[in-house]
Amino acid sequence: MFIEIFLFEIRSRVRRPAVYLYFLGIFIFTLFAFSTGSLPVLEKEHINSPFLISFWCCAMTMLMTLVSSSVMGTAIFRDIEYQTKDYYLTYPITKAGYFWGRFAGSFVFMIGIAMAIPLGIWLGSHLGPAIGKTAAAQYGPNKPIYYLHPLMLLGLPNILFTSTLFYGLVAVLRNVKVIYFGGLLLFLFYFMALFFLNHTNNATVIGIADPFALNGVREQTMNSNYLLQNNSLIAISGPMAINRLLWPGIGLVVIIITYLRFNFETFFAGRRDKAGADEISERSRTELKTPALSFTGVYNRRVLSSLVRLELLNIIRDNYFWVIVGVGSLFLGFVFWMGEGNEGVPDYPRTVMLLSIFSDAFPFFIFFIILFYTGETLQRDRLTRYAYINDSLPPPNWVLNGSKLISLLVLSVGLSFLPVVLGVVVQLAKGYTHLNWNAYLTYLFIILLPKFLEAAALCYVIQVVFNNKFASYAIAVPLWIGMFFLDSTGIFNYHLMLYSFTPNSGITDMDGMGHMVTPITWFDLYWMLGATLLIVIAALWYHRGVSSSLKERWQLVAERLNGVTKGIATLLLLLFLAVGGYIYYNISYLNEWLTKDEQQDRSIIYEKALKKYQGLPLPSVTNIVESIDLYPEEKRAVVDARVTIQNRTDKPISEMLLDADGLADYSITAAGQPVPVSYPLMYRRGKFSWFGPAADTSDFRLYTLRTPLAPGDSAVLEVRSVTLHKGFTNGLYAGNLLNNGTFFTTGLPGLGYDDDDEVGSPYVRKKAGLPPKTEEEIAQNDPVGINTLKEGAGNLYRMEVTVGVPGDQTAVSHGDLVGQWTANGRNYFHYVADRPGMYPPFAVAAGKYAEKRDSVLVDHPIGIEVYYDPSQAANLDRYIKAYKDGLTYYAHAYGGYPYGSIRQVETSNYGPREATSTAMNFYAEANDWNAHFSDPDQYDYLHYDVTRALAQQWWRYQVAPNETVGSLVLSEGLATYDALVMIGKKYGEENIRPILQDQIWPYNFIRRRLTEREHPLLTANFWFEWGPKAGVVLYGLRDLIGEDSINKALREFRDTYAFRARGPYAGANDLYDVLRQHVPESLRYYLDDTWQKVTFYDNEIIDVSAVKTARPNVYAVTIRFRIDKFYRDEKGNDVPAVGMKDYIEIGVLGADAKDADGRTVKRFLHRKKYWLTQGEHTMTVTVVGEPKAAAVDPLGTLIDRNGGDNYKGIE
Amino acid sequence: MQLSIEGLSKTYSNGVRALYDVNLTLGNGMFGLLGPNGAGKSSLMRTIATLQEADKGSIVLDGLDVLHNKTRVRQLLGYLPQEFGVYPNIPADRMLDHIARLKGVGQAGERRDVVQGLLEKVNLYKDRHKHLGTYSGGMKQRFGIAQALIGDPKLIIVDEPTAGLDPAERNRFYNLLSQLGQNTIVILSTHIVEDVSTLCSSFAIICKGEVLYAGDPEKAVKELDGVIFSKAIDQADIGYYRNIYQVISTQLKGGKLHIRVLSKDARLQDGFAPAEPNLEDVYFSNIATRVDVNTL
């Protein structure tokens, strides 16, 4: 019986085109991805690495959820749908045979479809090199196990999970809708998992919670190097193993329970609540009255509204609709409620934040709802066979057709209000009343509403033309996902050709959507016209009556294409083309859009043509006096500068290569005479720029000085530049010149050849005939390296700038504000940075700022100025406090701060998230400003951030690091150290442990996965070394040698290197040398361990017990602990530190207490350092007060392999 | 009212010839369509009911081009499809009210009267508030009848309307149709030959898409006067009779096979007795020219 039904199922499936379409779709997508390398693959990672195959198996089988729903869901629903149920039951079939036969028959096809994945990968790995899209070296060997393992342990279990789930759901619920709603819910839960991924570090939870194991694979990929990824399989252990047992297991349990509960009679018969038996009732003899009929006047309008109401009722009465909208809303509400935050401190639920959360994944979700209800609405009549009646009723086509369209549009409009309603509810529920209605409405009307209406029109026309519910889904879903994929990966994002796509824009409190409203609205108009054209097509293809052939429908199209429809279509088409033409004029005539290949080609040409200028001696800029006139509303800036250059090289300078760097135009004169210029590089016009000249000058110019600048000589150049934006572009533009929130740099062209603009990929370089690129560490004795700033070209220079901004804006820049005036309704600010000058970078920020001022007296009064958006004033006092604390301490410890004030400026989200510069710090709107502190135990990370940034006023803008390896230990390491010192002072040193452990966590995490040899601090070459590790190590040094000693050392270091006008600049070795002089002989081991070697401890408390002594409240605490220390040698092996004897602290703690602010604090009963050797130790200390825990290295200043066992509670 | 169909042809995309050069003229009153399964009855009716396109030919209703003025035709039409579905979660009266509005009954009061009247006529008044999904087959069919009759249609097309109705309901429906048929065109398709003879003023037999006969049922029967003979034979002998005579129908009764043959020979020997012709004879004798009628 099983075999019969199984074979029948297979035979009936073989004839269905859908399964082949699914197979083909997955196959082509996979083939494309793996033959072109359009995958998240880094340089040395193989495109067909087992890790990537695993990733792809998970991702594809996740997308195949839709396939399983249609294949597995229909397996037994077919008997209900085709009403074979009425006789099927009478056959002598067994329940097991029927249930498992149908299941197995369909599941075989699911496996078959999934085979498209390995096949596509395998073929892609051969096709790619063959067609020249990729290089053969980008692929590794195609070992069978690399395919089998992911398929058997990831792909097929995923399919088993979704298949059993959908099959079971339909068998229980006897409803086909459940399958796609099930799919949608799964999709939703999936995003929930992703959401948690972004909000928790708990890899175990994420790894287990993801039914498709995609996150587990991602996690393993992120934590492994290319060798591992290329040569080993995804490890199925730990959370991954649990996951692989759990989800397919759940699937199996579901289907077994379903089978046990499955009952033929109930499944086939369904509800039997028919109306009562027929009775002949007394019948009326009345003649039927003839009603008045009218098909004119209000008839169409009334019928239309009646039909719309009916259609909407049909949607609203559907329980599934409410389930899906309800669950979606709950989830969205939950996500809104969680919001964003840092360090466990939530941000205020600002409107723009909620909208940005929403736009992550939810528009996709809503698209699916629209898609499904388009199918339901359009195919309901046909599927219930009511169409035979309905379609012969009098309303004209446009009424019947229009009523469905209008209902869907109404649905789309309704759904687009979802984020607004939920957002407002969440905000109010949280007591947050600063609702940004402007942001809500802009987002709603400019982004969401057009998108959904266009989506509805697209789904609608697909349903009408293909006239088959599932086939239409199968067309619309890949289409929508495909477009999203093309746009978001940048493979092809020419928005004129991606239906419903517009330039991207964020929304900020400072600027709303700003100037991007205009281009987006143009694109909206363009695509809305496109949508109406689709509707015209739908109207032509709209079909009434029984299913019919293409021929008949074509006959109808021809018939309907009469004068009126032709006229309308032509008019719409003309409008569409006109708007498209205008957009084209903007994005591809006034501006240029380049494909990814074109951009790459330009980088190649750049390098080939200009590399020879790399060796040109560069002049040093010593003084800039300039005026910057900002016209943010016009996206225009005019700069007029006098730049003093000096030849500090030993060769004469006659040529300078300049890069416009985004300037629209500029001119250079010397003593009133134009400097002769040539254009060494021309670019061919972009593929989409059909009307411009065939080739045009690039951003690069070669200036030849009339008289070469001899070594030691200076010259003054007058530079005038203009920044402006003609029209708009295909994407975001002028992100630095917002209506409110400008972040402007010098407005001067860049000097010299920049090898950062070269192509990086070794494969592309090889193909283009470019030599391989090597990134070399610059040795600490390299003469060029020590004389070059880490910032790159540049040196200490005097800067004087006058900035003009509109009357309602304030401009902020470096140094001292020496003048401020108003003229012609514009504000002017004159800043001078000459004490004695400044190191790059330079920036001007401007906006409609509110200001908070305070000051602190150090050696001179220092103003503290915070420029902020008036709506984001929540944490100003925290900022001011942090600046006061920091300025006071740093100036006292390391020597003075040269300027009269320090400024903190809020910038838009398009600029840097967090940046420092001379006398000025920047924080983006989305960063820090909106933290909502409510609990004294919350970590004041604002204090940390500010004191860290402020420390760079000493360790970057006074002592500027050179370009040699490890030099960032100065700017990043010392700044981190200083911030830790400040937080230690704020919260008490005893409470520093969790903060230090937080710092060291990324170091401990990443170092285990490094492929290269780990460097000691002296030559730190990774961010987690020069930043967090250096900070902790320096903190440990301070703990050992004392605050005074280290401050003395650092002050000496600063005095030696501050404000050097020319090299040599300071490197990590210079800091080390100074520190070494201040570390006593006995403690030098620590300095050597951290700076010269890679060292870690493995200390542990083995056992601890406390006994009450005879004296009241006095305890004897016996601690048994182990001390262990290792060095990592050149080969990467751990070598025990033989003969060690280190000065390590042992502590006993009492119960936690509360400080004056209500914050939980640690209370030490005993804290003392001991000289300890390697191995086990036992010591007994007497303490006053009840002991609760003992700890070795209680502050966590030592780099410990496992810090978790350094503490032990006392029973 | 007059409906004339000329040269109507339709071939489906799978090659099946549904209608071939159909020519018919219908006046007021009931018109019956007879034909075997798949003869093209439903195709013809759907084409008249504007649900399907024709390849060739024309249909004209009182000067109105049916194939190209669908909206106008639909305003005059009452159509009961052979098979149809309903929205399961809507009560019958609400659904009829909706359809009445679509059929141009603009006044709410009138709509209520019409719906109530029809519900009474089809004997569903008692169950009018029940959801259509709970209706039995016969009730659903009566609902279909009711919706077809809304709005005083001038052209009523009912495709096998009595399927699923009990004899009493069937009679009642035919009476209702007869009343309406006095000043409307009613096109009725059925397999029950007897229905046509009792109800219809004219009829047509179609088979394989072609009209084989069209006319008045009484006349048609009269035309067979004296050429129908019957005989009871042994079942085993049927082959013999088929070879010699034009056997138009057979019926097994009490172990003997009663056959009817058509013969121009008024004095047929071989034990045959002259028989009173009926419409069934007309039907079988006509379709036997196209298909092999074997009722055994």
XYZ file of N, CA, C and O in Angstrom, chain A residues 160-266:
428
model
N 14.096 18.581 6.214
C 13.255 17.658 6.983
C 12.402 18.444 7.974
O 11.207 18.199 8.132
N 13.019 19.420 8.595
C 12.294 20.229 9.579
C 11.102 20.941 8.941
O 9.971 20.813 9.393
N 11.364 21.674 7.862
C 10.258 22.432 7.264
C 9.229 21.490 6.643
O 8.031 21.726 6.722
N 9.714 20.391 6.039
C 8.781 19.479 5.374
C 7.825 18.849 6.368
O 6.616 18.818 6.152
N 8.400 18.336 7.458
C 7.543 17.672 8.434
C 6.569 18.683 9.038
O 5.400 18.390 9.242
N 7.091 19.885 9.253
C 6.252 20.905 9.874
C 5.039 21.222 8.996
O 3.898 21.223 9.460
N 5.289 21.469 7.731
C 4.195 21.868 6.850
C 3.255 20.709 6.563
O 2.043 20.871 6.523
N 3.841 19.546 6.371
C 3.000 18.373 6.114
C 2.094 18.136 7.315
O 0.890 17.937 7.186
N 2.704 18.189 8.490
C 1.942 17.970 9.713
C 0.864 19.022 9.917
O -0.281 18.703 10.256
N 1.214 20.270 9.666
C 0.253 21.360 9.876
C -0.985 21.171 9.012
O -2.116 21.329 9.467
N -0.759 20.833 7.755
C -1.906 20.672 6.861
C -2.721 19.464 7.277
O -3.957 19.492 7.268
N -2.027 18.397 7.672
C -2.758 17.193 8.064
C -3.645 17.464 9.272
O -4.734 16.924 9.381
N -3.169 18.345 10.160
C -3.963 18.620 11.360
C -5.039 19.660 11.070
O -6.193 19.497 11.446
N -4.648 20.710 10.378
C -5.566 21.842 10.253
C -6.429 21.795 8.997
O -7.374 22.563 8.868
N -6.111 20.893 8.082
C -6.917 20.732 6.873
C -7.098 22.058 6.151
O -8.165 22.362 5.654
N -6.095 22.874 6.145
C -6.255 24.176 5.526
C -4.949 24.507 4.856
O -3.890 24.350 5.426
N -5.055 24.962 3.627
C -3.822 25.180 2.884
C -3.206 26.522 3.251
O -2.020 26.736 3.117
N -4.036 27.408 3.732
C -3.509 28.723 4.093
C -2.447 28.598 5.169
O -1.496 29.360 5.220
N -2.644 27.615 6.023
C -1.738 27.465 7.132
C -0.313 27.310 6.648
O 0.633 27.686 7.309
N -0.142 26.782 5.448
C 1.240 26.545 5.042
C 1.955 27.828 4.726
O 3.073 28.023 5.126
N 1.315 28.731 4.011
C 2.118 29.911 3.790
C 2.137 30.845 4.975
O 3.099 31.575 5.182
N 1.128 30.757 5.784
C 1.230 31.547 7.008
C 2.265 30.937 7.941
O 2.978 31.651 8.633
N 2.338 29.611 7.917
C 3.395 28.951 8.677
C 4.755 29.424 8.195
O 5.638 29.732 8.990
N 4.890 29.495 6.875
C 6.152 29.962 6.309
C 6.476 31.362 6.767
O 7.593 31.689 7.143
N 5.441 32.189 6.764
C 5.637 33.584 7.150
C 6.036 33.693 8.629
O 6.910 34.470 8.997
N 5.389 32.873 9.440
C 5.723 32.904 10.871
C 7.151 32.436 11.099
O 7.882 33.009 11.893
N 7.535 31.424 10.363
C 8.889 30.923 10.477
C 9.877 32.030 10.134
O 10.882 32.243 10.800
N 9.560 32.719 9.054
C 10.360 33.850 8.603
C 10.481 34.887 9.717
O 11.547 35.396 10.019
N 9.364 35.130 10.361
C 9.316 36.109 11.443
C 10.198 35.675 12.613
O 10.988 36.447 13.138
N 10.036 34.416 12.993
C 10.833 33.922 14.104
C 12.306 33.958 13.737
O 13.167 34.159 14.577
N 12.555 33.764 12.475
C 13.920 33.804 12.036
C 14.521 35.176 12.266
O 15.635 35.306 12.750
N 13.761 36.186 11.950
C 14.267 37.534 12.170
C 14.387 37.834 13.652
O 15.235 38.598 14.077
N 13.522 37.202 14.420
C 13.637 37.343 15.873
C 15.008 36.837 16.306
O 15.715 37.489 17.074
N 15.411 35.681 15.765
C 16.721 35.128 16.119
C 17.820 36.091 15.692
O 18.768 36.344 16.435
N 17.676 36.644 14.502
C 18.684 37.587 14.021
C 18.740 38.804 14.927
O 19.799 39.336 15.226
N 17.557 39.217 15.360
C 17.493 40.372 16.242
C 18.278 40.092 17.523
O 19.056 40.911 17.985
N 18.048 38.898 18.065
C 18.773 38.560 19.286
C 20.268 38.504 19.027
O 21.076 38.848 19.870
N 20.617 38.060 17.855
C 22.024 37.988 17.509
C 22.668 39.362 17.659
O 23.795 39.498 18.114
N 21.930 40.369 17.244
C 22.481 41.710 17.315
C 22.411 42.303 18.712
O 22.956 43.361 18.962
N 21.706 41.653 19.599
C 21.523 42.240 20.915
C 22.016 41.386 22.054
O 21.807 41.696 23.196
N 22.628 40.279 21.741
C 23.159 39.485 22.828
C 24.476 38.882 22.395
O 24.726 38.667 21.222
N 25.327 38.610 23.347
C 26.585 37.945 23.035
C 26.491 36.466 23.325
O 27.462 35.754 23.246
N 25.287 36.038 23.681
C 25.134 34.654 24.087
C 25.063 33.755 22.854
O 24.003 33.487 22.309
N 26.236 33.311 22.431
C 26.315 32.533 21.197
C 25.565 31.211 21.320
O 25.043 30.695 20.339
N 25.499 30.680 22.533
C 24.817 29.403 22.717
C 23.341 29.541 22.378
O 22.777 28.742 21.631
N 22.730 30.578 22.922
C 21.303 30.786 22.677
C 21.052 30.953 21.186
O 20.163 30.319 20.609
N 21.853 31.788 20.569
C 21.647 32.042 19.142
C 21.868 30.772 18.338
O 21.089 30.421 17.467
N 22.938 30.067 18.675
C 23.265 28.863 17.935
C 22.157 27.833 18.010
O 21.849 27.170 17.028
N 21.539 27.717 19.157
C 20.480 26.715 19.314
C 19.169 27.219 18.739
O 18.424 26.476 18.112
N 18.901 28.510 18.891
C 17.568 29.020 18.564
C 17.289 29.087 17.068
O 16.146 29.188 16.662
N 18.307 29.041 16.257
C 18.107 29.217 14.821
C 17.804 27.872 14.162
O 18.670 27.018 14.080
N 16.577 27.662 13.694
C 16.208 26.350 13.159
C 17.035 25.943 11.941
O 17.124 24.783 11.615
N 17.624 26.925 11.262
C 18.353 26.587 10.045
C 19.859 26.552 10.284
O 20.616 26.379 9.341
N 20.274 26.788 11.515
C 21.683 26.720 11.894
C 22.542 27.734 11.160
O 23.758 27.662 11.199
N 21.921 28.656 10.476
C 22.682 29.639 9.709
C 23.564 30.481 10.630
O 24.724 30.749 10.326
N 23.014 30.848 11.772
C 23.785 31.683 12.681
C 24.941 30.912 13.309
O 25.990 31.479 13.558
N 24.714 29.635 13.537
C 25.798 28.822 14.060
C 26.946 28.763 13.064
O 28.112 28.902 13.428
N 26.600 28.581 11.793
C 27.628 28.524 10.758
C 28.329 29.874 10.646
O 29.546 29.955 10.535
N 27.551 30.928 10.717
C 28.137 32.269 10.625
C 29.109 32.505 11.771
O 30.194 33.031 11.583
N 28.654 32.087 12.949
C 29.481 32.243 14.142
C 30.815 31.518 13.958
O 31.870 32.078 14.201
N 30.739 30.275 13.494
C 31.977 29.513 13.303
C 32.839 30.147 12.221
O 34.062 30.160 12.320
N 32.210 30.669 11.196
C 32.967 31.295 10.114
C 33.691 32.540 10.610
O 34.854 32.760 10.311
N 32.958 33.340 11.376
C 33.558 34.576 11.871
C 34.766 34.296 12.755
O 35.685 35.081 12.824
N 34.699 33.167 13.452
C 35.750 32.887 14.414
C 36.827 31.969 13.871
O 37.534 31.320 14.634
N 36.902 31.850 12.562
C 37.950 30.970 12.063
C 38.669 31.667 10.926
O 38.101 32.530 10.264
N 39.880 31.280 10.727
C 40.654 31.911 9.667
C 40.441 31.163 8.359
O 39.771 30.141 8.304
N 41.072 31.667 7.304
C 40.811 31.105 5.976
C 41.283 29.653 5.863
O 40.677 28.862 5.158
N 42.375 29.309 6.583
C 42.857 27.934 6.488
C 41.809 26.957 6.989
O 41.520 25.946 6.367
N 41.251 27.332 8.129
C 40.218 26.502 8.733
C 39.005 26.417 7.809
O 38.443 25.351 7.579
N 38.632 27.571 7.279
C 37.445 27.606 6.430
C 37.631 26.800 5.156
O 36.700 26.187 4.650
N 38.855 26.812 4.635
C 39.104 26.130 3.367
C 39.294 24.634 3.531
O 39.062 23.881 2.598
N 39.758 24.228 4.683
C 40.195 22.844 4.813
C 39.457 22.023 5.844
O 39.777 20.871 6.048
N 38.533 22.621 6.558
C 37.850 21.773 7.531
C 36.349 21.969 7.438
O 35.862 22.919 6.843
N 35.655 21.040 8.060
C 34.200 21.049 8.006
C 33.668 21.825 9.203
O 34.353 21.970 10.208
N 32.468 22.318 9.055
C 31.809 22.957 10.189
C 31.708 21.932 11.319
O 31.307 20.790 11.096
N 32.120 22.367 12.498
C 32.093 21.422 13.618
C 30.675 21.266 14.140
O 30.025 22.252 14.482
N 30.220 20.017 14.146
C 28.889 19.764 14.698
C 29.080 19.325 16.137
O 29.080 18.135 16.449
N 29.319 20.291 17.002
C 29.491 19.953 18.412
C 28.905 21.096 19.230
O 28.596 22.156 18.702
N 28.766 20.889 20.503
C 28.248 21.933 21.377
C 26.857 22.378 20.939
O 26.018 21.553 20.575
N 26.618 23.692 20.930
C 25.298 24.203 20.571
C 24.875 23.750 19.177
O 23.703 23.487 18.912
N 25.860 23.632 18.283
C 25.548 23.212 16.921
C 24.981 21.801 16.900
O 24.021 21.510 16.193
N 25.581 20.921 17.702
C 25.089 19.546 17.746
C 23.681 19.509 18.335
O 22.796 18.814 17.838
N 23.488 20.303 19.375
C 22.153 20.357 19.987
C 21.155 20.851 18.957
O 20.072 20.295 18.771
N 21.560 21.894 18.247
C 20.688 22.453 17.215
C 20.308 21.389 16.192
O 19.142 21.232 15.842
N 21.312 20.643 15.740
C 21.058 19.662 14.685
C 20.201 18.500 15.156
O 19.592 17.797 14.366
N 20.224 18.275 16.463
C 19.334 17.235 16.984
C 17.955 17.821 17.248
O 16.933 17.190 17.018
N 17.969 19.062 17.711
C 16.729 19.666 18.193
C 15.714 19.895 17.078
O 14.590 19.392 17.141
N 16.103 20.658 16.054
C 15.087 21.110 15.096
C 14.548 20.009 14.200
O 13.325 19.847 14.108
N 15.429 19.213 13.557
C 14.855 18.090 12.815
C 14.099 17.167 13.761
O 13.084 16.582 13.386
N 14.587 17.076 15.002
C 13.898 16.248 15.999
C 12.494 16.757 16.252
O 11.535 15.985 16.298
N 12.383 18.063 16.397
C 11.052 18.655 16.590
C 10.167 18.318 15.400
O 9.008 17.927 15.539
N 10.762 18.421 14.208
C 10.019 18.075 12.999
C 9.510 16.649 13.061
O 8.341 16.379 12.780
N 10.396 15.735 13.447
C 9.999 14.336 13.494
C 8.925 14.100 14.537
O 7.960 13.364 14.301
N 9.093 14.734 15.682
C 8.085 14.579 16.738
C 6.738 15.095 16.236
O 5.697 14.448 16.399
N 6.779 16.243 15.561
C 5.539 16.819 15.039
C 4.846 15.828 14.116
O 3.649 15.559 14.216
N 5.645 15.245 13.231
C 4.985 14.403 12.229
C 4.523 13.087 12.834
O 3.487 12.537 12.448
N 5.264 12.590 13.837
C 4.816 11.335 14.458
C 3.527 11.574 15.243
O 2.565 10.805 15.135
N 3.503 12.677 15.970
C 2.267 12.996 16.699
C 1.120 13.185 15.709
O 0.009 12.678 15.903
N 1.434 13.896 14.619
C 0.396 14.092 13.610
C -0.114 12.758 13.109
O -1.310 12.533 12.972
N 0.825 11.844 12.859
C 0.424 10.546 12.333
C -0.473 9.822 13.334
O -1.514 9.279 12.973
N -0.050 9.852 14.599
C -0.839 9.128 15.606
C -2.235 9.716 15.717
O -3.213 9.005 15.930
N -2.332 11.021 15.556
C -3.642 11.657 15.708
C -4.406 11.715 14.414
O -5.568 12.122 14.385
N -3.746 11.363 13.337
C -4.371 11.472 12.029
C -5.516 10.477 11.919
O -5.387 9.311 12.276
N -6.601 10.952 11.422
C -7.775 10.090 11.343
C -8.431 10.317 9.999
O -8.754 11.435 9.634
N -8.592 9.243 9.256
C -9.155 9.356 7.916
C -10.479 10.091 7.888
O -10.681 11.024 7.125
N -11.385 9.622 8.770
C -12.749 10.162 8.712
C -12.726 11.672 8.922
O -13.280 12.421 8.125
N -12.067 12.088 9.998
C -12.106 13.527 10.267
C -11.351 14.284 9.199
O -11.728 15.381 8.819
